[in-house]
Amino acid sequence: MDKNQSQFQTDPNPTSGITEPFSGSPRHIQAKVVATRRITNDVYHLSLMGEEIATAARPGQFVMVRVSQAVDPLLPRPFSIHRVMGDRFDILFRVVGQGTRILARTAVGETFAVTGPLGRGFLLAPGRVLLVAGGIGLAPLFFLAQDLISRGFCRPDEVTVLAGGRGRADILCREELTELGVRLQITTEDGSLGRPGLVTSLVQEQLEAASEPIRVVSCGPKAMLQAVAGLAAAAGCPCQVSLETGMACGLGVCLGCVVRKADTPGPAYLRVCREGPVFDAGEVFNS
Amino acid sequence: MNHPDLTVTLGRLKLANPVMTASGTFGYGEEYAGIVDLNRLGALVVKGISLRPRPGNPPPRIVETAAGMLNAIGLQNVGLTAFIRDKLPYLRPLAPALVVNILGETEDEYVEIAAALSDQEGVDAIELNISCPNVAAGGLVFGADPVATSRLTARVRAVTRKTLLVKLTPNVTDITVMARAAVDAGADGLTVINTLLGLAVDLTTRRPRLANVTGGLSGPAIKPVALRMVWQVARAVDVPVIGVGGISTWQDAVEFFIAGATAIQIGTANFFNPTVTMNVLEGITAFLIDSGVAKITDLIGTLRLT
């Protein structure tokens, strides 16, 4: 990344009303767990104390958490920042392997080495926005919704959250979203909550019903992101996607987290940790 | 006791302390600037540079293994021209010695890169990467053959007065053969070791977990192998050996000094503990004070065999 790009620009640009989402210098801290909550069978919520990270974090950015002092598992795990409150930052995660299993057993008072905030977050811009979440992909989108409203970019009713999952347990943060006052629509594949089917059907309806282009922001499984990006492109709407990959450092150094850059003749790769995790859909999905 | 003397010498290059970063694990330095006081490092080794930019291998490129990781990055880097134009100005004023790791697909490419870097103020040493296991041409092709190692080292030696380090691969039957070949051809020092070739398999798909099929194993898992090879090489040659492989604590570093390393590089540990270089430097210093050792050089090669 260009060095002079890697600066925070936290104040909205007065002419465009857009806040650029670039990352500044990350911090490496020992963060104490101040609250833990089991949300569903395999989804957990942790609150960590860390003023340096909480105050600098932008929606869409992530932290690397070293889950163990031992060397197995060796590498820290990336988690998108779910929300910040004062000097606390929260993560919301699903148990998927060795690292998240350890994290799920965490007790209040334990500390973890955390590096962050990392990566390029969502573009903040005024006006109607469609946030499309697949399962745990809601984690960073909640922070975005909250930030768009609290910073005055959007009225609550300008933010529509479309949440999809396999079943009702995959639909997260319903109460919190209702409290924010955003419009919430739900789909589940098994029909146990909201409309049966895939979230992309709601995306299509919303885009078709809109009188002017809406910004689309999505986080979830890759196949879903690709489908959402396709629908947005067909409707002429700008679309940002937040990607997840395995990574060793989170700092742009190991080059292990890359994804193929879209629409290039030869191979070219983008680092999810630095050029992302939030990308314009056209950067990572071929047109 | 006074602060111990941590200075070490590699060829004509004097380092303020023996703590170095390993190529490919510390980017071009600036990525760690907010986390590590770069000026306290003994030397900074940047990501391997090739003549032209390289896109690298397709993903997946890394996989975690027990106490280690496999990588097959494929030497993605910005290339020589962009390195000199965009990266060197940031690195030049920093206190640590600057070591540029270089890789070519042919002898001529290595020579061209080395010659270009020799003209650059602020570059203190060149580290020849003849040991990357993840590229089709170059790398191991040179490092696994003593004749090729010798010829390449001699050709690069002929175009540069900078300190010349050769980074050796562990993927050979007898590493001391390669070590002697490099030293006889003019290497000022040897970096021991690069990654060990490995494989990880996905049980469900029965496919390799890396797109490149195989990758280089690094991390704490390889430390005993690296330590053994440093010990072997340090006995076989009379130039400084830089120990690298699995170092993540100051205790690990001290083991390498005792086994014969003049300096150490920290690699994969930068990923899971970004302040590890500072932790190791402080730990070494405290260890020397506590053991009443005045100079780090008094510790080097003091392994007791009887």
Tab-separated table of N, CA and C in Angstrom, chain A residues 134-273:
chain	number	residue	atom	x	y	z
A	134	GLY	N	-24.455	-12.764	5.624
A	134	GLY	CA	-24.637	-14.205	5.655
A	134	GLY	C	-24.100	-14.725	6.972
A	135	GLY	N	-24.980	-15.198	7.852
A	135	GLY	CA	-24.554	-15.781	9.128
A	135	GLY	C	-23.690	-14.845	9.945
A	136	ILE	N	-22.510	-15.334	10.320
A	136	ILE	CA	-21.586	-14.590	11.175
A	136	ILE	C	-21.044	-13.337	10.462
A	137	GLY	N	-21.286	-13.251	9.158
A	137	GLY	CA	-20.899	-12.059	8.396
A	137	GLY	C	-21.563	-10.790	8.897
A	138	LEU	N	-22.540	-10.951	9.787
A	138	LEU	CA	-23.176	-9.764	10.358
A	138	LEU	C	-22.217	-9.002	11.282
A	139	ALA	N	-21.199	-9.703	11.811
A	139	ALA	CA	-20.329	-9.104	12.837
A	139	ALA	C	-19.824	-7.704	12.461
A	140	PRO	N	-19.150	-7.521	11.320
A	140	PRO	CA	-18.664	-6.169	11.000
A	140	PRO	C	-19.776	-5.250	10.498
A	141	LEU	N	-20.853	-5.817	9.947
A	141	LEU	CA	-21.924	-4.980	9.391
A	141	LEU	C	-22.706	-4.294	10.504
A	142	PHE	N	-22.769	-4.933	11.680
A	142	PHE	CA	-23.429	-4.284	12.810
A	142	PHE	C	-22.685	-2.997	13.191
A	143	PHE	N	-21.351	-3.101	13.272
A	143	PHE	CA	-20.507	-1.934	13.580
A	143	PHE	C	-20.728	-0.839	12.526
A	144	LEU	N	-20.818	-1.257	11.277
A	144	LEU	CA	-21.031	-0.285	10.204
A	144	LEU	C	-22.375	0.429	10.366
A	145	ALA	N	-23.426	-0.350	10.628
A	145	ALA	CA	-24.763	0.238	10.783
A	145	ALA	C	-24.763	1.261	11.917
A	146	GLN	N	-24.180	0.846	13.017
A	146	GLN	CA	-24.113	1.707	14.202
A	146	GLN	C	-23.354	3.005	13.898
A	147	ASP	N	-22.230	2.851	13.208
A	147	ASP	CA	-21.369	3.999	12.916
A	147	ASP	C	-22.016	4.953	11.915
A	148	LEU	N	-22.656	4.384	10.896
A	148	LEU	CA	-23.325	5.230	9.890
A	148	LEU	C	-24.388	6.101	10.544
A	149	ILE	N	-25.090	5.517	11.519
A	149	ILE	CA	-26.164	6.260	12.190
A	149	ILE	C	-25.578	7.264	13.190
A	150	SER	N	-24.620	6.791	14.025
A	150	SER	CA	-24.126	7.677	15.087
A	150	SER	C	-23.302	8.837	14.528
A	151	ARG	N	-22.671	8.657	13.381
A	151	ARG	CA	-21.908	9.746	12.782
A	151	ARG	C	-22.764	10.634	11.876
A	152	GLY	N	-24.022	10.278	11.751
A	152	GLY	CA	-24.921	11.129	11.001
A	152	GLY	C	-24.878	10.941	9.495
A	153	PHE	N	-24.283	9.839	9.048
A	153	PHE	CA	-24.299	9.573	7.609
A	153	PHE	C	-25.691	9.147	7.142
A	154	CYS	N	-26.365	8.379	7.993
A	154	CYS	CA	-27.659	7.831	7.596
A	154	CYS	C	-28.671	7.982	8.740
A	155	ARG	N	-29.922	8.194	8.382
A	155	ARG	CA	-30.984	8.019	9.357
A	155	ARG	C	-31.175	6.500	9.519
A	156	PRO	N	-31.658	6.062	10.677
A	156	PRO	CA	-31.842	4.610	10.850
A	156	PRO	C	-32.661	3.975	9.733
A	157	ASP	N	-33.691	4.686	9.254
A	157	ASP	CA	-34.552	4.057	8.236
A	157	ASP	C	-33.914	4.046	6.844
A	158	GLU	N	-32.727	4.645	6.721
A	158	GLU	CA	-31.999	4.546	5.445
A	158	GLU	C	-31.112	3.310	5.386
A	159	VAL	N	-30.987	2.628	6.528
A	159	VAL	CA	-30.137	1.433	6.602
A	159	VAL	C	-31.032	0.200	6.590
A	160	THR	N	-30.878	-0.632	5.582
A	160	THR	CA	-31.623	-1.889	5.521
A	160	THR	C	-30.650	-3.046	5.693
A	161	VAL	N	-30.920	-3.896	6.650
A	161	VAL	CA	-30.093	-5.084	6.869
A	161	VAL	C	-30.851	-6.300	6.363
A	162	LEU	N	-30.239	-7.021	5.454
A	162	LEU	CA	-30.788	-8.285	4.970
A	162	LEU	C	-29.918	-9.389	5.541
A	163	ALA	N	-30.499	-10.195	6.422
A	163	ALA	CA	-29.714	-11.231	7.099
A	163	ALA	C	-30.189	-12.598	6.656
A	164	GLY	N	-29.228	-13.418	6.208
A	164	GLY	CA	-29.568	-14.769	5.785
A	164	GLY	C	-28.780	-15.807	6.556
A	165	GLY	N	-29.349	-17.016	6.648
A	165	GLY	CA	-28.655	-18.113	7.316
A	165	GLY	C	-29.317	-19.425	6.974
A	166	ARG	N	-28.705	-20.511	7.448
A	166	ARG	CA	-29.320	-21.818	7.202
A	166	ARG	C	-30.584	-21.976	8.047
A	167	GLY	N	-30.467	-21.551	9.330
A	167	GLY	CA	-31.623	-21.653	10.217
A	167	GLY	C	-31.677	-20.462	11.151
A	168	ARG	N	-32.653	-20.451	12.054
A	168	ARG	CA	-32.865	-19.266	12.894
A	168	ARG	C	-31.657	-18.963	13.785
A	169	ALA	N	-30.888	-19.999	14.152
A	169	ALA	CA	-29.714	-19.776	15.008
A	169	ALA	C	-28.635	-18.949	14.294
A	170	ASP	N	-28.681	-18.911	12.969
A	170	ASP	CA	-27.671	-18.149	12.215
A	170	ASP	C	-28.012	-16.666	12.116
A	171	ILE	N	-29.203	-16.288	12.520
A	171	ILE	CA	-29.610	-14.875	12.423
A	171	ILE	C	-29.263	-14.189	13.740
A	172	LEU	N	-28.235	-13.356	13.688
A	172	LEU	CA	-27.656	-12.816	14.917
A	172	LEU	C	-28.068	-11.362	15.152
A	173	CYS	N	-27.993	-10.951	16.407
A	173	CYS	CA	-28.135	-9.537	16.804
A	173	CYS	C	-29.487	-8.945	16.410
A	174	ARG	N	-30.559	-9.734	16.441
A	174	ARG	CA	-31.851	-9.190	16.031
A	174	ARG	C	-32.290	-8.041	16.944
A	175	GLU	N	-32.129	-8.277	18.270
A	175	GLU	CA	-32.557	-7.240	19.222
A	175	GLU	C	-31.761	-5.958	19.052
A	176	GLU	N	-30.451	-6.108	18.918
A	176	GLU	CA	-29.572	-4.932	18.810
A	176	GLU	C	-29.895	-4.133	17.547
A	177	LEU	N	-30.176	-4.859	16.464
A	177	LEU	CA	-30.505	-4.171	15.210
A	177	LEU	C	-31.845	-3.443	15.332
A	178	THR	N	-32.788	-4.087	16.026
A	178	THR	CA	-34.086	-3.447	16.230
A	178	THR	C	-33.915	-2.175	17.059
A	179	GLU	N	-33.061	-2.257	18.079
A	179	GLU	CA	-32.799	-1.076	18.912
A	179	GLU	C	-32.215	0.074	18.096
A	180	LEU	N	-31.349	-0.276	17.118
A	180	LEU	CA	-30.755	0.760	16.271
A	180	LEU	C	-31.803	1.437	15.397
A	181	GLY	N	-32.908	0.738	15.165
A	181	GLY	CA	-33.978	1.298	14.354
A	181	GLY	C	-33.823	1.069	12.865
A	182	VAL	N	-32.907	0.167	12.483
A	182	VAL	CA	-32.718	-0.104	11.056
A	182	VAL	C	-33.848	-1.011	10.565
A	183	ARG	N	-34.027	-1.057	9.253
A	183	ARG	CA	-34.988	-2.005	8.686
A	183	ARG	C	-34.299	-3.365	8.579
A	184	LEU	N	-34.960	-4.401	9.064
A	184	LEU	CA	-34.359	-5.735	9.086
A	184	LEU	C	-35.260	-6.722	8.364
A	185	GLN	N	-34.671	-7.451	7.411
A	185	GLN	CA	-35.398	-8.539	6.752
A	185	GLN	C	-34.547	-9.794	6.817
A	186	ILE	N	-35.213	-10.923	6.973
A	186	ILE	CA	-34.518	-12.177	7.270
A	186	ILE	C	-34.929	-13.267	6.289
A	187	THR	N	-33.940	-14.077	5.896
A	187	THR	CA	-34.255	-15.325	5.196
A	187	THR	C	-33.516	-16.468	5.876
A	188	THR	N	-34.149	-17.648	5.904
A	188	THR	CA	-33.436	-18.852	6.341
A	188	THR	C	-33.702	-19.963	5.328
A	189	GLU	N	-32.678	-20.779	5.135
A	189	GLU	CA	-32.821	-21.852	4.143
A	189	GLU	C	-33.845	-22.887	4.587
A	190	ASP	N	-33.944	-23.114	5.919
A	190	ASP	CA	-34.905	-24.110	6.397
A	190	ASP	C	-36.258	-23.485	6.747
A	191	GLY	N	-36.375	-22.176	6.537
A	191	GLY	CA	-37.657	-21.525	6.776
A	191	GLY	C	-38.003	-21.327	8.237
A	192	SER	N	-37.062	-21.552	9.149
A	192	SER	CA	-37.375	-21.463	10.584
A	192	SER	C	-37.513	-20.025	11.075
A	193	LEU	N	-37.065	-19.068	10.289
A	193	LEU	CA	-37.251	-17.659	10.638
A	193	LEU	C	-37.277	-16.855	9.346
A	194	GLY	N	-38.150	-15.858	9.290
A	194	GLY	CA	-38.220	-15.000	8.107
A	194	GLY	C	-38.677	-15.771	6.889
A	195	ARG	N	-38.269	-15.282	5.759
A	195	ARG	CA	-38.703	-15.911	4.517
A	195	ARG	C	-37.802	-17.117	4.192
A	196	PRO	N	-38.408	-18.220	3.752
A	196	PRO	CA	-37.570	-19.373	3.374
A	196	PRO	C	-36.771	-19.061	2.096
A	197	GLY	N	-35.529	-19.493	2.051
A	197	GLY	CA	-34.723	-19.317	0.840
A	197	GLY	C	-33.435	-18.586	1.123
A	198	LEU	N	-32.877	-18.036	0.061
A	198	LEU	CA	-31.569	-17.386	0.162
A	198	LEU	C	-31.724	-15.871	0.256
A	199	VAL	N	-30.756	-15.250	0.904
A	199	VAL	CA	-30.814	-13.811	1.131
A	199	VAL	C	-30.731	-13.035	-0.188
A	200	THR	N	-30.164	-13.677	-1.201
A	200	THR	CA	-30.029	-12.985	-2.485
A	200	THR	C	-31.384	-12.640	-3.109
A	201	SER	N	-32.440	-13.412	-2.741
A	201	SER	CA	-33.773	-13.086	-3.288
A	201	SER	C	-34.226	-11.724	-2.754
A	202	LEU	N	-33.921	-11.451	-1.480
A	202	LEU	CA	-34.263	-10.152	-0.892
A	202	LEU	C	-33.446	-9.036	-1.531
A	203	VAL	N	-32.174	-9.332	-1.806
A	203	VAL	CA	-31.303	-8.326	-2.418
A	203	VAL	C	-31.892	-7.912	-3.762
A	204	GLN	N	-32.281	-8.923	-4.531
A	204	GLN	CA	-32.826	-8.648	-5.861
A	204	GLN	C	-34.077	-7.773	-5.767
A	205	GLU	N	-34.984	-8.127	-4.847
A	205	GLU	CA	-36.213	-7.337	-4.667
A	205	GLU	C	-35.907	-5.895	-4.302
A	206	GLN	N	-34.992	-5.720	-3.352
A	206	GLN	CA	-34.659	-4.371	-2.882
A	206	GLN	C	-34.072	-3.535	-4.011
A	207	LEU	N	-33.196	-4.162	-4.788
A	207	LEU	CA	-32.532	-3.415	-5.861
A	207	LEU	C	-33.540	-3.068	-6.960
A	208	GLU	N	-34.447	-4.007	-7.220
A	208	GLU	CA	-35.456	-3.749	-8.265
A	208	GLU	C	-36.426	-2.649	-7.829
A	209	ALA	N	-36.736	-2.628	-6.537
A	209	ALA	CA	-37.734	-1.667	-6.037
A	209	ALA	C	-37.170	-0.254	-5.899
A	210	ALA	N	-35.831	-0.155	-5.856
A	210	ALA	CA	-35.217	1.150	-5.587
A	210	ALA	C	-35.356	2.068	-6.804
A	211	SER	N	-35.662	3.337	-6.526
A	211	SER	CA	-35.837	4.292	-7.616
A	211	SER	C	-34.493	4.833	-8.097
A	212	GLU	N	-33.478	4.753	-7.243
A	212	GLU	CA	-32.128	5.192	-7.635
A	212	GLU	C	-31.115	4.208	-7.048
A	213	PRO	N	-29.877	4.214	-7.562
A	213	PRO	CA	-28.897	3.240	-7.066
A	213	PRO	C	-28.688	3.335	-5.551
A	214	ILE	N	-28.630	2.185	-4.902
A	214	ILE	CA	-28.356	2.105	-3.456
A	214	ILE	C	-26.961	1.525	-3.303
A	215	ARG	N	-26.260	1.941	-2.279
A	215	ARG	CA	-24.974	1.301	-1.997
A	215	ARG	C	-25.239	-0.049	-1.335
A	216	VAL	N	-24.482	-1.064	-1.772
A	216	VAL	CA	-24.623	-2.405	-1.228
A	216	VAL	C	-23.323	-2.761	-0.516
A	217	VAL	N	-23.440	-3.297	0.688
A	217	VAL	CA	-22.266	-3.724	1.450
A	217	VAL	C	-22.560	-5.126	1.958
A	218	SER	N	-21.618	-6.057	1.752
A	218	SER	CA	-21.931	-7.437	2.090
A	218	SER	C	-20.775	-8.149	2.772
A	219	CYS	N	-21.124	-9.051	3.677
A	219	CYS	CA	-20.130	-9.901	4.333
A	219	CYS	C	-20.773	-11.248	4.595
A	220	GLY	N	-20.059	-12.303	4.227
A	220	GLY	CA	-20.609	-13.647	4.406
A	220	GLY	C	-19.812	-14.632	3.572
A	221	PRO	N	-20.402	-15.811	3.319
A	221	PRO	CA	-19.679	-16.820	2.530
A	221	PRO	C	-19.361	-16.286	1.130
A	222	LYS	N	-18.260	-16.778	0.562
A	222	LYS	CA	-17.783	-16.233	-0.704
A	222	LYS	C	-18.798	-16.371	-1.835
A	223	ALA	N	-19.493	-17.510	-1.880
A	223	ALA	CA	-20.473	-17.717	-2.953
A	223	ALA	C	-21.590	-16.678	-2.856
A	224	MET	N	-21.996	-16.375	-1.611
A	224	MET	CA	-23.023	-15.361	-1.414
A	224	MET	C	-22.518	-13.992	-1.861
A	225	LEU	N	-21.278	-13.659	-1.492
A	225	LEU	CA	-20.723	-12.354	-1.867
A	225	LEU	C	-20.693	-12.200	-3.373
A	226	GLN	N	-20.297	-13.278	-4.026
A	226	GLN	CA	-20.205	-13.228	-5.481
A	226	GLN	C	-21.595	-12.996	-6.096
A	227	ALA	N	-22.602	-13.679	-5.546
A	227	ALA	CA	-23.967	-13.513	-6.055
A	227	ALA	C	-24.473	-12.096	-5.800
A	228	VAL	N	-24.221	-11.580	-4.598
A	228	VAL	CA	-24.653	-10.218	-4.259
A	228	VAL	C	-23.953	-9.214	-5.170
A	229	ALA	N	-22.651	-9.419	-5.381
A	229	ALA	CA	-21.885	-8.501	-6.242
A	229	ALA	C	-22.451	-8.502	-7.653
A	230	GLY	N	-22.847	-9.690	-8.126
A	230	GLY	CA	-23.426	-9.798	-9.461
A	230	GLY	C	-24.741	-9.037	-9.573
A	231	LEU	N	-25.593	-9.181	-8.553
A	231	LEU	CA	-26.889	-8.481	-8.554
A	231	LEU	C	-26.675	-6.971	-8.505
A	232	ALA	N	-25.732	-6.526	-7.662
A	232	ALA	CA	-25.465	-5.092	-7.541
A	232	ALA	C	-24.940	-4.536	-8.858
A	233	ALA	N	-24.032	-5.282	-9.480
A	233	ALA	CA	-23.453	-4.819	-10.744
A	233	ALA	C	-24.542	-4.703	-11.812
A	234	ALA	N	-25.438	-5.709	-11.865
A	234	ALA	CA	-26.512	-5.688	-12.860
A	234	ALA	C	-27.444	-4.503	-12.651
A	235	ALA	N	-27.593	-4.092	-11.372
A	235	ALA	CA	-28.486	-2.973	-11.068
A	235	ALA	C	-27.758	-1.631	-11.112
A	236	GLY	N	-26.459	-1.676	-11.412
A	236	GLY	CA	-25.682	-0.439	-11.463
A	236	GLY	C	-25.448	0.177	-10.094
A	237	CYS	N	-25.410	-0.663	-9.060
A	237	CYS	CA	-25.195	-0.164	-7.700
A	237	CYS	C	-23.771	-0.448	-7.239
A	238	PRO	N	-23.139	0.511	-6.552
A	238	PRO	CA	-21.796	0.237	-6.008
A	238	PRO	C	-21.880	-0.835	-4.928
A	239	CYS	N	-20.875	-1.691	-4.867
A	239	CYS	CA	-20.919	-2.809	-3.918
A	239	CYS	C	-19.567	-3.010	-3.273
A	240	GLN	N	-19.567	-3.048	-1.948
A	240	GLN	CA	-18.357	-3.395	-1.214
A	240	GLN	C	-18.556	-4.755	-0.556
A	241	VAL	N	-17.498	-5.563	-0.547
A	241	VAL	CA	-17.563	-6.871	0.105
A	241	VAL	C	-16.417	-6.996	1.105
A	242	SER	N	-16.682	-7.676	2.204
A	242	SER	CA	-15.638	-7.933	3.197
A	242	SER	C	-15.269	-9.406	3.116
A	243	LEU	N	-13.991	-9.676	2.851
A	243	LEU	CA	-13.537	-11.052	2.657
A	243	LEU	C	-12.865	-11.599	3.905
A	244	GLU	N	-12.895	-12.918	3.997
A	244	GLU	CA	-12.208	-13.600	5.088
A	244	GLU	C	-11.287	-14.652	4.483
A	245	THR	N	-10.019	-14.676	4.932
A	245	THR	CA	-9.102	-15.745	4.536
A	245	THR	C	-8.215	-16.071	5.730
A	246	GLY	N	-7.531	-17.187	5.661
A	246	GLY	CA	-6.530	-17.478	6.671
A	246	GLY	C	-5.365	-16.524	6.491
A	247	MET	N	-4.746	-16.129	7.592
A	247	MET	CA	-3.582	-15.250	7.479
A	247	MET	C	-2.667	-15.482	8.675
A	248	ALA	N	-1.385	-15.205	8.487
A	248	ALA	CA	-0.436	-15.446	9.577
A	248	ALA	C	-0.157	-14.186	10.374
A	249	CYS	N	-0.069	-13.021	9.705
A	249	CYS	CA	0.403	-11.831	10.426
A	249	CYS	C	-0.628	-10.719	10.533
A	250	GLY	N	-1.457	-10.532	9.515
A	250	GLY	CA	-2.418	-9.423	9.532
A	250	GLY	C	-1.820	-8.079	9.207
A	251	LEU	N	-0.514	-8.035	9.012
A	251	LEU	CA	0.196	-6.757	8.852
A	251	LEU	C	0.660	-6.490	7.427
A	252	GLY	N	0.351	-7.403	6.512
A	252	GLY	CA	0.771	-7.191	5.127
A	252	GLY	C	2.114	-7.783	4.808
A	253	VAL	N	2.612	-8.636	5.683
A	253	VAL	CA	3.987	-9.108	5.569
A	253	VAL	C	4.088	-10.553	5.078
A	254	CYS	N	3.232	-11.434	5.592
A	254	CYS	CA	3.415	-12.858	5.286
A	254	CYS	C	2.956	-13.192	3.875
A	255	LEU	N	2.086	-12.375	3.304
A	255	LEU	CA	1.568	-12.568	1.947
A	255	LEU	C	0.806	-13.886	1.810
A	256	GLY	N	0.297	-14.381	2.945
A	256	GLY	CA	-0.415	-15.647	2.937
A	256	GLY	C	-1.910	-15.497	2.688
A	257	CYS	N	-2.450	-14.288	2.784
A	257	CYS	CA	-3.904	-14.096	2.769
A	257	CYS	C	-4.426	-13.606	1.425
A	258	VAL	N	-3.630	-13.694	0.381
A	258	VAL	CA	-3.998	-13.020	-0.862
A	258	VAL	C	-5.194	-13.665	-1.566
A	259	VAL	N	-5.896	-12.835	-2.337
A	259	VAL	CA	-6.923	-13.311	-3.271
A	259	VAL	C	-6.546	-12.796	-4.656
A	260	ARG	N	-7.015	-13.501	-5.659
A	260	ARG	CA	-6.725	-13.119	-7.030
A	260	ARG	C	-7.416	-11.806	-7.369
A	261	LYS	N	-6.693	-10.887	-7.945
A	261	LYS	CA	-7.274	-9.626	-8.384
A	261	LYS	C	-8.116	-9.888	-9.631
A	262	ALA	N	-9.284	-9.222	-9.686
A	262	ALA	CA	-10.219	-9.484	-10.786
A	262	ALA	C	-9.771	-8.809	-12.071
A	263	ASP	N	-10.191	-9.409	-13.167
A	263	ASP	CA	-10.059	-8.793	-14.493
A	263	ASP	C	-8.638	-8.372	-14.847
A	264	THR	N	-7.658	-9.186	-14.475
A	264	THR	CA	-6.288	-8.928	-14.915
A	264	THR	C	-5.879	-10.058	-15.846
A	265	PRO	N	-5.107	-9.762	-16.873
A	265	PRO	CA	-4.721	-10.807	-17.820
A	265	PRO	C	-3.830	-11.865	-17.182
A	266	GLY	N	-2.811	-11.449	-16.459
A	266	GLY	CA	-1.934	-12.400	-15.770
A	266	GLY	C	-2.316	-12.459	-14.310
A	267	PRO	N	-1.688	-13.361	-13.543
A	267	PRO	CA	-2.009	-13.426	-12.126
A	267	PRO	C	-1.542	-12.167	-11.389
A	268	ALA	N	-2.406	-11.641	-10.562
A	268	ALA	CA	-2.068	-10.531	-9.671
A	268	ALA	C	-2.893	-10.742	-8.413
A	269	TYR	N	-2.313	-10.445	-7.278
A	269	TYR	CA	-2.963	-10.776	-6.017
A	269	TYR	C	-3.092	-9.550	-5.122
A	270	LEU	N	-4.151	-9.568	-4.310
A	270	LEU	CA	-4.394	-8.509	-3.336
A	270	LEU	C	-4.357	-9.122	-1.945
A	271	ARG	N	-3.749	-8.412	-1.008
A	271	ARG	CA	-3.695	-8.902	0.369
A	271	ARG	C	-5.010	-8.559	1.058
A	272	VAL	N	-5.680	-9.579	1.601
A	272	VAL	CA	-6.929	-9.328	2.312
A	272	VAL	C	-6.661	-8.454	3.544
A	273	CYS	N	-5.475	-8.580	4.133
A	273	CYS	CA	-5.183	-7.845	5.369
A	273	CYS	C	-4.845	-6.378	5.138
